[in-house]
Amino acid sequence: MLIARVIDDVLRTEGGYVNDPQDKGGETNFGITVAVARANGYTGPMRDLPVALARAIYTARYITGPKFDQVLAMHAGIGAELIDTGVNMGPRVAAEFLQRWLNGFNDTGARYPALTVDGNLGTQSLGALAAFLAWRGQEGATVMLRALNGLQAARYLDITEANKTQRRFLFGWLRTRVAL
């Protein structure tokens, strides 16, 4: 199943238990923050968070909830990119990145209606992505992936410029999160 493979990739990237006092994400296990774990009913020590619960959280909060599963069905690469960005920056941010680029690539405005950039992938946003992929094909998907990664990289730089303590993470974020 494609969703299981995407979650496997996220788990590999996120690793296990981390409690770095300089990491703004705070205490995590499998990339799940303590706040997210608590919001999902987990009360135990983060070090002991079950991987099955992490998978369930990823599925509900970062895949099906924001409708990235529907993007995965249209294009696995774009869907996986949105999931990865959503895990690291929040699903709303990932969806906004896609909506912004879909608007930007709709040069004449005639391919699909302009989107409201609200971070919610509804029927209009998903329809716009389908129309974009039908129009531009695999080359369009490749360019979209580059565009999404470009915004992700720029946001990491913005984070580190606003908070210099986060600079120690910048190289790793780009190495593991921004694909070639």
mmCIF file with all atom_site columns, C-alpha atoms in Angstrom:
data_model
loop_
_atom_site.group_PDB
_atom_site.id
_atom_site.type_symbol
_atom_site.label_atom_id
_atom_site.label_alt_id
_atom_site.label_comp_id
_atom_site.label_asym_id
_atom_site.label_entity_id
_atom_site.label_seq_id
_atom_site.pdbx_PDB_ins_code
_atom_site.Cartn_x
_atom_site.Cartn_y
_atom_site.Cartn_z
_atom_site.occupancy
_atom_site.B_iso_or_equiv
_atom_site.pdbx_formal_charge
_atom_site.auth_seq_id
_atom_site.auth_comp_id
_atom_site.auth_asym_id
_atom_site.auth_atom_id
_atom_site.pdbx_PDB_model_num
ATOM 1   C CA . MET A 1 1   ? 0.000   0.000  0.000   1.00 0.00 ? 1   MET A CA 1
ATOM 2   C CA . LEU A 1 2   ? 1.317   3.415  -1.012  1.00 0.00 ? 2   LEU A CA 1
ATOM 3   C CA . ILE A 1 3   ? 0.339   5.150  2.246   1.00 0.00 ? 3   ILE A CA 1
ATOM 4   C CA . ALA A 1 4   ? 2.262   2.577  4.298   1.00 0.00 ? 4   ALA A CA 1
ATOM 5   C CA . ARG A 1 5   ? 5.373   3.140  2.155   1.00 0.00 ? 5   ARG A CA 1
ATOM 6   C CA . VAL A 1 6   ? 5.101   6.913  2.534   1.00 0.00 ? 6   VAL A CA 1
ATOM 7   C CA . ILE A 1 7   ? 4.802   6.526  6.303   1.00 0.00 ? 7   ILE A CA 1
ATOM 8   C CA . ASP A 1 8   ? 7.824   4.190  6.270   1.00 0.00 ? 8   ASP A CA 1
ATOM 9   C CA . ASP A 1 9   ? 9.793   6.945  4.520   1.00 0.00 ? 9   ASP A CA 1
ATOM 10  C CA . VAL A 1 10  ? 8.642   9.534  7.060   1.00 0.00 ? 10  VAL A CA 1
ATOM 11  C CA . LEU A 1 11  ? 9.616   7.256  9.949   1.00 0.00 ? 11  LEU A CA 1
ATOM 12  C CA . ARG A 1 12  ? 13.080  6.717  8.438   1.00 0.00 ? 12  ARG A CA 1
ATOM 13  C CA . THR A 1 13  ? 13.563  10.447 7.982   1.00 0.00 ? 13  THR A CA 1
ATOM 14  C CA . GLU A 1 14  ? 12.242  11.366 11.430  1.00 0.00 ? 14  GLU A CA 1
ATOM 15  C CA . GLY A 1 15  ? 14.095  8.643  13.315  1.00 0.00 ? 15  GLY A CA 1
ATOM 16  C CA . GLY A 1 16  ? 13.322  7.700  16.894  1.00 0.00 ? 16  GLY A CA 1
ATOM 17  C CA . TYR A 1 17  ? 13.226  9.525  20.182  1.00 0.00 ? 17  TYR A CA 1
ATOM 18  C CA . VAL A 1 18  ? 14.684  13.053 20.292  1.00 0.00 ? 18  VAL A CA 1
ATOM 19  C CA . ASN A 1 19  ? 14.638  15.600 23.083  1.00 0.00 ? 19  ASN A CA 1
ATOM 20  C CA . ASP A 1 20  ? 16.923  18.410 21.912  1.00 0.00 ? 20  ASP A CA 1
ATOM 21  C CA . PRO A 1 21  ? 16.308  21.520 24.024  1.00 0.00 ? 21  PRO A CA 1
ATOM 22  C CA . GLN A 1 22  ? 17.182  23.762 21.065  1.00 0.00 ? 22  GLN A CA 1
ATOM 23  C CA . ASP A 1 23  ? 14.697  22.104 18.716  1.00 0.00 ? 23  ASP A CA 1
ATOM 24  C CA . LYS A 1 24  ? 11.548  24.234 18.566  1.00 0.00 ? 24  LYS A CA 1
ATOM 25  C CA . GLY A 1 25  ? 9.565   21.042 17.908  1.00 0.00 ? 25  GLY A CA 1
ATOM 26  C CA . GLY A 1 26  ? 10.375  19.889 21.426  1.00 0.00 ? 26  GLY A CA 1
ATOM 27  C CA . GLU A 1 27  ? 10.369  16.280 22.548  1.00 0.00 ? 27  GLU A CA 1
ATOM 28  C CA . THR A 1 28  ? 9.465   13.868 19.742  1.00 0.00 ? 28  THR A CA 1
ATOM 29  C CA . ASN A 1 29  ? 9.413   10.199 18.891  1.00 0.00 ? 29  ASN A CA 1
ATOM 30  C CA . PHE A 1 30  ? 9.097   9.031  15.290  1.00 0.00 ? 30  PHE A CA 1
ATOM 31  C CA . GLY A 1 31  ? 8.636   12.729 14.503  1.00 0.00 ? 31  GLY A CA 1
ATOM 32  C CA . ILE A 1 32  ? 5.471   12.944 16.617  1.00 0.00 ? 32  ILE A CA 1
ATOM 33  C CA . THR A 1 33  ? 5.656   15.859 19.051  1.00 0.00 ? 33  THR A CA 1
ATOM 34  C CA . VAL A 1 34  ? 4.557   15.467 22.640  1.00 0.00 ? 34  VAL A CA 1
ATOM 35  C CA . ALA A 1 35  ? 1.706   17.927 21.988  1.00 0.00 ? 35  ALA A CA 1
ATOM 36  C CA . VAL A 1 36  ? 0.411   15.878 19.051  1.00 0.00 ? 36  VAL A CA 1
ATOM 37  C CA . ALA A 1 37  ? 0.772   12.623 20.997  1.00 0.00 ? 37  ALA A CA 1
ATOM 38  C CA . ARG A 1 38  ? -1.196  14.067 23.925  1.00 0.00 ? 38  ARG A CA 1
ATOM 39  C CA . ALA A 1 39  ? -3.859  15.460 21.578  1.00 0.00 ? 39  ALA A CA 1
ATOM 40  C CA . ASN A 1 40  ? -4.265  11.901 20.292  1.00 0.00 ? 40  ASN A CA 1
ATOM 41  C CA . GLY A 1 41  ? -4.726  10.398 23.750  1.00 0.00 ? 41  GLY A CA 1
ATOM 42  C CA . TYR A 1 42  ? -1.194  9.150  24.449  1.00 0.00 ? 42  TYR A CA 1
ATOM 43  C CA . THR A 1 43  ? -0.229  9.797  28.075  1.00 0.00 ? 43  THR A CA 1
ATOM 44  C CA . GLY A 1 44  ? 2.929   7.730  28.471  1.00 0.00 ? 44  GLY A CA 1
ATOM 45  C CA . PRO A 1 45  ? 6.565   8.738  28.155  1.00 0.00 ? 45  PRO A CA 1
ATOM 46  C CA . MET A 1 46  ? 7.444   9.900  24.637  1.00 0.00 ? 46  MET A CA 1
ATOM 47  C CA . ARG A 1 47  ? 10.369  7.487  24.569  1.00 0.00 ? 47  ARG A CA 1
ATOM 48  C CA . ASP A 1 48  ? 7.797   4.641  24.723  1.00 0.00 ? 48  ASP A CA 1
ATOM 49  C CA . LEU A 1 49  ? 5.393   5.945  22.058  1.00 0.00 ? 49  LEU A CA 1
ATOM 50  C CA . PRO A 1 50  ? 4.276   2.881  20.073  1.00 0.00 ? 50  PRO A CA 1
ATOM 51  C CA . VAL A 1 51  ? 5.170   2.995  16.384  1.00 0.00 ? 51  VAL A CA 1
ATOM 52  C CA . ALA A 1 52  ? 1.639   1.770  15.602  1.00 0.00 ? 52  ALA A CA 1
ATOM 53  C CA . LEU A 1 53  ? 0.241   4.912  17.236  1.00 0.00 ? 53  LEU A CA 1
ATOM 54  C CA . ALA A 1 54  ? 2.702   7.073  15.299  1.00 0.00 ? 54  ALA A CA 1
ATOM 55  C CA . ARG A 1 55  ? 1.490   5.431  12.073  1.00 0.00 ? 55  ARG A CA 1
ATOM 56  C CA . ALA A 1 56  ? -2.150  6.013  13.023  1.00 0.00 ? 56  ALA A CA 1
ATOM 57  C CA . ILE A 1 57  ? -1.437  9.672  13.811  1.00 0.00 ? 57  ILE A CA 1
ATOM 58  C CA . TYR A 1 58  ? 0.407   10.142 10.521  1.00 0.00 ? 58  TYR A CA 1
ATOM 59  C CA . THR A 1 59  ? -2.445  8.563  8.597   1.00 0.00 ? 59  THR A CA 1
ATOM 60  C CA . ALA A 1 60  ? -5.218  10.590 10.224  1.00 0.00 ? 60  ALA A CA 1
ATOM 61  C CA . ARG A 1 61  ? -3.498  13.928 10.768  1.00 0.00 ? 61  ARG A CA 1
ATOM 62  C CA . TYR A 1 62  ? -1.051  14.186 7.884   1.00 0.00 ? 62  TYR A CA 1
ATOM 63  C CA . ILE A 1 63  ? -2.532  12.045 5.100   1.00 0.00 ? 63  ILE A CA 1
ATOM 64  C CA . THR A 1 64  ? -6.293  11.486 5.090   1.00 0.00 ? 64  THR A CA 1
ATOM 65  C CA . GLY A 1 65  ? -7.265  14.533 7.159   1.00 0.00 ? 65  GLY A CA 1
ATOM 66  C CA . PRO A 1 66  ? -5.706  17.073 4.770   1.00 0.00 ? 66  PRO A CA 1
ATOM 67  C CA . LYS A 1 67  ? -6.695  14.905 1.756   1.00 0.00 ? 67  LYS A CA 1
ATOM 68  C CA . PHE A 1 68  ? -3.108  14.232 0.745   1.00 0.00 ? 68  PHE A CA 1
ATOM 69  C CA . ASP A 1 69  ? -4.185  10.633 0.111   1.00 0.00 ? 69  ASP A CA 1
ATOM 70  C CA . GLN A 1 70  ? -6.224  11.976 -2.800  1.00 0.00 ? 70  GLN A CA 1
ATOM 71  C CA . VAL A 1 71  ? -3.145  13.779 -4.114  1.00 0.00 ? 71  VAL A CA 1
ATOM 72  C CA . LEU A 1 72  ? -1.179  10.514 -3.742  1.00 0.00 ? 72  LEU A CA 1
ATOM 73  C CA . ALA A 1 73  ? -3.787  8.827  -5.936  1.00 0.00 ? 73  ALA A CA 1
ATOM 74  C CA . MET A 1 74  ? -3.238  11.478 -8.639  1.00 0.00 ? 74  MET A CA 1
ATOM 75  C CA . HIS A 1 75  ? 0.559   11.606 -8.410  1.00 0.00 ? 75  HIS A CA 1
ATOM 76  C CA . ALA A 1 76  ? 2.572   9.629  -5.877  1.00 0.00 ? 76  ALA A CA 1
ATOM 77  C CA . GLY A 1 77  ? 5.542   12.007 -5.879  1.00 0.00 ? 77  GLY A CA 1
ATOM 78  C CA . ILE A 1 78  ? 3.517   15.162 -5.290  1.00 0.00 ? 78  ILE A CA 1
ATOM 79  C CA . GLY A 1 79  ? 1.435   13.424 -2.633  1.00 0.00 ? 79  GLY A CA 1
ATOM 80  C CA . ALA A 1 80  ? 4.523   12.156 -0.810  1.00 0.00 ? 80  ALA A CA 1
ATOM 81  C CA . GLU A 1 81  ? 6.070   15.624 -0.953  1.00 0.00 ? 81  GLU A CA 1
ATOM 82  C CA . LEU A 1 82  ? 2.975   17.233 0.561   1.00 0.00 ? 82  LEU A CA 1
ATOM 83  C CA . ILE A 1 83  ? 2.888   14.622 3.316   1.00 0.00 ? 83  ILE A CA 1
ATOM 84  C CA . ASP A 1 84  ? 6.562   15.129 4.141   1.00 0.00 ? 84  ASP A CA 1
ATOM 85  C CA . THR A 1 85  ? 6.193   18.922 4.160   1.00 0.00 ? 85  THR A CA 1
ATOM 86  C CA . GLY A 1 86  ? 3.011   18.609 6.207   1.00 0.00 ? 86  GLY A CA 1
ATOM 87  C CA . VAL A 1 87  ? 4.765   16.468 8.802   1.00 0.00 ? 87  VAL A CA 1
ATOM 88  C CA . ASN A 1 88  ? 7.576   18.989 9.148   1.00 0.00 ? 88  ASN A CA 1
ATOM 89  C CA . MET A 1 89  ? 5.735   22.293 8.678   1.00 0.00 ? 89  MET A CA 1
ATOM 90  C CA . GLY A 1 90  ? 2.074   21.435 9.159   1.00 0.00 ? 90  GLY A CA 1
ATOM 91  C CA . PRO A 1 91  ? -0.475  20.178 6.622   1.00 0.00 ? 91  PRO A CA 1
ATOM 92  C CA . ARG A 1 92  ? -1.950  23.648 6.144   1.00 0.00 ? 92  ARG A CA 1
ATOM 93  C CA . VAL A 1 93  ? 1.416   25.016 5.025   1.00 0.00 ? 93  VAL A CA 1
ATOM 94  C CA . ALA A 1 94  ? 1.939   22.128 2.605   1.00 0.00 ? 94  ALA A CA 1
ATOM 95  C CA . ALA A 1 95  ? -1.530  22.647 1.110   1.00 0.00 ? 95  ALA A CA 1
ATOM 96  C CA . GLU A 1 96  ? -0.914  26.398 0.811   1.00 0.00 ? 96  GLU A CA 1
ATOM 97  C CA . PHE A 1 97  ? 2.333   25.699 -1.075  1.00 0.00 ? 97  PHE A CA 1
ATOM 98  C CA . LEU A 1 98  ? 0.408   23.566 -3.586  1.00 0.00 ? 98  LEU A CA 1
ATOM 99  C CA . GLN A 1 99  ? -2.395  26.106 -3.951  1.00 0.00 ? 99  GLN A CA 1
ATOM 100 C CA . ARG A 1 100 ? 0.067   28.955 -4.508  1.00 0.00 ? 100 ARG A CA 1
ATOM 101 C CA . TRP A 1 101 ? 1.898   27.057 -7.230  1.00 0.00 ? 101 TRP A CA 1
ATOM 102 C CA . LEU A 1 102 ? -1.292  25.924 -8.928  1.00 0.00 ? 102 LEU A CA 1
ATOM 103 C CA . ASN A 1 103 ? -2.343  29.583 -9.116  1.00 0.00 ? 103 ASN A CA 1
ATOM 104 C CA . GLY A 1 104 ? 1.083   30.606 -10.347 1.00 0.00 ? 104 GLY A CA 1
ATOM 105 C CA . PHE A 1 105 ? 1.205   27.978 -13.088 1.00 0.00 ? 105 PHE A CA 1
ATOM 106 C CA . ASN A 1 106 ? -2.309  28.795 -14.325 1.00 0.00 ? 106 ASN A CA 1
ATOM 107 C CA . ASP A 1 107 ? -0.849  31.477 -16.613 1.00 0.00 ? 107 ASP A CA 1
ATOM 108 C CA . THR A 1 108 ? -3.988  32.460 -18.462 1.00 0.00 ? 108 THR A CA 1
ATOM 109 C CA . GLY A 1 109 ? -6.415  31.558 -15.698 1.00 0.00 ? 109 GLY A CA 1
ATOM 110 C CA . ALA A 1 110 ? -8.276  29.473 -18.244 1.00 0.00 ? 110 ALA A CA 1
ATOM 111 C CA . ARG A 1 111 ? -7.093  25.993 -17.247 1.00 0.00 ? 111 ARG A CA 1
ATOM 112 C CA . TYR A 1 112 ? -8.935  25.930 -13.926 1.00 0.00 ? 112 TYR A CA 1
ATOM 113 C CA . PRO A 1 113 ? -10.478 28.490 -11.558 1.00 0.00 ? 113 PRO A CA 1
ATOM 114 C CA . ALA A 1 114 ? -8.138  30.519 -9.381  1.00 0.00 ? 114 ALA A CA 1
ATOM 115 C CA . LEU A 1 115 ? -7.770  29.025 -5.934  1.00 0.00 ? 115 LEU A CA 1
ATOM 116 C CA . THR A 1 116 ? -8.199  30.661 -2.569  1.00 0.00 ? 116 THR A CA 1
ATOM 117 C CA . VAL A 1 117 ? -4.951  29.975 -0.730  1.00 0.00 ? 117 VAL A CA 1
ATOM 118 C CA . ASP A 1 118 ? -6.412  28.754 2.534   1.00 0.00 ? 118 ASP A CA 1
ATOM 119 C CA . GLY A 1 119 ? -4.501  25.542 3.237   1.00 0.00 ? 119 GLY A CA 1
ATOM 120 C CA . ASN A 1 120 ? -7.572  23.363 2.708   1.00 0.00 ? 120 ASN A CA 1
ATOM 121 C CA . LEU A 1 121 ? -7.573  20.954 -0.205  1.00 0.00 ? 121 LEU A CA 1
ATOM 122 C CA . GLY A 1 122 ? -11.168 20.782 -1.271  1.00 0.00 ? 122 GLY A CA 1
ATOM 123 C CA . THR A 1 123 ? -12.839 19.836 -4.518  1.00 0.00 ? 123 THR A CA 1
ATOM 124 C CA . GLN A 1 124 ? -11.616 22.956 -6.319  1.00 0.00 ? 124 GLN A CA 1
ATOM 125 C CA . SER A 1 125 ? -7.952  22.523 -5.310  1.00 0.00 ? 125 SER A CA 1
ATOM 126 C CA . LEU A 1 126 ? -7.949  18.808 -6.110  1.00 0.00 ? 126 LEU A CA 1
ATOM 127 C CA . GLY A 1 127 ? -9.672  19.524 -9.434  1.00 0.00 ? 127 GLY A CA 1
ATOM 128 C CA . ALA A 1 128 ? -7.074  22.171 -10.236 1.00 0.00 ? 128 ALA A CA 1
ATOM 129 C CA . LEU A 1 129 ? -4.269  19.696 -9.562  1.00 0.00 ? 129 LEU A CA 1
ATOM 130 C CA . ALA A 1 130 ? -5.940  17.107 -11.798 1.00 0.00 ? 130 ALA A CA 1
ATOM 131 C CA . ALA A 1 131 ? -6.341  19.722 -14.551 1.00 0.00 ? 131 ALA A CA 1
ATOM 132 C CA . PHE A 1 132 ? -2.721  20.855 -14.143 1.00 0.00 ? 132 PHE A CA 1
ATOM 133 C CA . LEU A 1 133 ? -1.435  17.276 -14.402 1.00 0.00 ? 133 LEU A CA 1
ATOM 134 C CA . ALA A 1 134 ? -3.638  16.565 -17.435 1.00 0.00 ? 134 ALA A CA 1
ATOM 135 C CA . TRP A 1 135 ? -2.369  19.752 -19.078 1.00 0.00 ? 135 TRP A CA 1
ATOM 136 C CA . ARG A 1 136 ? 1.329   19.545 -18.205 1.00 0.00 ? 136 ARG A CA 1
ATOM 137 C CA . GLY A 1 137 ? 1.799   15.785 -17.737 1.00 0.00 ? 137 GLY A CA 1
ATOM 138 C CA . GLN A 1 138 ? 4.923   14.304 -16.176 1.00 0.00 ? 138 GLN A CA 1
ATOM 139 C CA . GLU A 1 139 ? 6.976   17.384 -16.992 1.00 0.00 ? 139 GLU A CA 1
ATOM 140 C CA . GLY A 1 140 ? 4.460   19.448 -15.024 1.00 0.00 ? 140 GLY A CA 1
ATOM 141 C CA . ALA A 1 141 ? 4.681   17.049 -12.085 1.00 0.00 ? 141 ALA A CA 1
ATOM 142 C CA . THR A 1 142 ? 8.481   17.318 -12.119 1.00 0.00 ? 142 THR A CA 1
ATOM 143 C CA . VAL A 1 143 ? 8.331   21.112 -12.168 1.00 0.00 ? 143 VAL A CA 1
ATOM 144 C CA . MET A 1 144 ? 5.672   21.112 -9.430  1.00 0.00 ? 144 MET A CA 1
ATOM 145 C CA . LEU A 1 145 ? 7.935   18.989 -7.226  1.00 0.00 ? 145 LEU A CA 1
ATOM 146 C CA . ARG A 1 146 ? 10.813  21.420 -7.779  1.00 0.00 ? 146 ARG A CA 1
ATOM 147 C CA . ALA A 1 147 ? 8.518   24.345 -7.004  1.00 0.00 ? 147 ALA A CA 1
ATOM 148 C CA . LEU A 1 148 ? 7.214   22.761 -3.793  1.00 0.00 ? 148 LEU A CA 1
ATOM 149 C CA . ASN A 1 149 ? 10.750  21.966 -2.670  1.00 0.00 ? 149 ASN A CA 1
ATOM 150 C CA . GLY A 1 150 ? 11.819  25.531 -3.454  1.00 0.00 ? 150 GLY A CA 1
ATOM 151 C CA . LEU A 1 151 ? 9.160   26.972 -1.135  1.00 0.00 ? 151 LEU A CA 1
ATOM 152 C CA . GLN A 1 152 ? 10.060  24.449 1.536   1.00 0.00 ? 152 GLN A CA 1
ATOM 153 C CA . ALA A 1 153 ? 13.744  25.381 1.352   1.00 0.00 ? 153 ALA A CA 1
ATOM 154 C CA . ALA A 1 154 ? 12.935  29.098 1.444   1.00 0.00 ? 154 ALA A CA 1
ATOM 155 C CA . ARG A 1 155 ? 10.763  28.584 4.528   1.00 0.00 ? 155 ARG A CA 1
ATOM 156 C CA . TYR A 1 156 ? 13.602  26.777 6.311   1.00 0.00 ? 156 TYR A CA 1
ATOM 157 C CA . LEU A 1 157 ? 15.875  29.712 5.550   1.00 0.00 ? 157 LEU A CA 1
ATOM 158 C CA . ASP A 1 158 ? 13.215  32.136 6.828   1.00 0.00 ? 158 ASP A CA 1
ATOM 159 C CA . ILE A 1 159 ? 12.968  30.133 10.065  1.00 0.00 ? 159 ILE A CA 1
ATOM 160 C CA . THR A 1 160 ? 16.713  30.282 10.638  1.00 0.00 ? 160 THR A CA 1
ATOM 161 C CA . GLU A 1 161 ? 16.976  33.964 9.778   1.00 0.00 ? 161 GLU A CA 1
ATOM 162 C CA . ALA A 1 162 ? 14.214  34.751 12.270  1.00 0.00 ? 162 ALA A CA 1
ATOM 163 C CA . ASN A 1 163 ? 15.716  32.526 14.969  1.00 0.00 ? 163 ASN A CA 1
ATOM 164 C CA . LYS A 1 164 ? 19.452  32.002 14.740  1.00 0.00 ? 164 LYS A CA 1
ATOM 165 C CA . THR A 1 165 ? 19.356  29.114 17.249  1.00 0.00 ? 165 THR A CA 1
ATOM 166 C CA . GLN A 1 166 ? 17.661  27.045 14.543  1.00 0.00 ? 166 GLN A CA 1
ATOM 167 C CA . ARG A 1 167 ? 20.588  27.429 12.119  1.00 0.00 ? 167 ARG A CA 1
ATOM 168 C CA . ARG A 1 168 ? 22.162  24.275 13.452  1.00 0.00 ? 168 ARG A CA 1
ATOM 169 C CA . PHE A 1 169 ? 19.266  22.349 11.880  1.00 0.00 ? 169 PHE A CA 1
ATOM 170 C CA . LEU A 1 170 ? 19.247  24.046 8.453   1.00 0.00 ? 170 LEU A CA 1
ATOM 171 C CA . PHE A 1 171 ? 21.738  21.809 6.672   1.00 0.00 ? 171 PHE A CA 1
ATOM 172 C CA . GLY A 1 172 ? 20.004  18.655 7.904   1.00 0.00 ? 172 GLY A CA 1
ATOM 173 C CA . TRP A 1 173 ? 16.573  19.931 6.965   1.00 0.00 ? 173 TRP A CA 1
ATOM 174 C CA . LEU A 1 174 ? 17.721  20.565 3.423   1.00 0.00 ? 174 LEU A CA 1
ATOM 175 C CA . ARG A 1 175 ? 19.657  17.291 3.247   1.00 0.00 ? 175 ARG A CA 1
ATOM 176 C CA . THR A 1 176 ? 16.731  15.146 4.383   1.00 0.00 ? 176 THR A CA 1
ATOM 177 C CA . ARG A 1 177 ? 13.650  17.147 3.442   1.00 0.00 ? 177 ARG A CA 1
ATOM 178 C CA . VAL A 1 178 ? 14.323  18.928 0.165   1.00 0.00 ? 178 VAL A CA 1
ATOM 179 C CA . ALA A 1 179 ? 14.610  16.390 -2.657  1.00 0.00 ? 179 ALA A CA 1
ATOM 180 C CA . LEU A 1 180 ? 16.634  16.882 -5.802  1.00 0.00 ? 180 LEU A CA 1
#
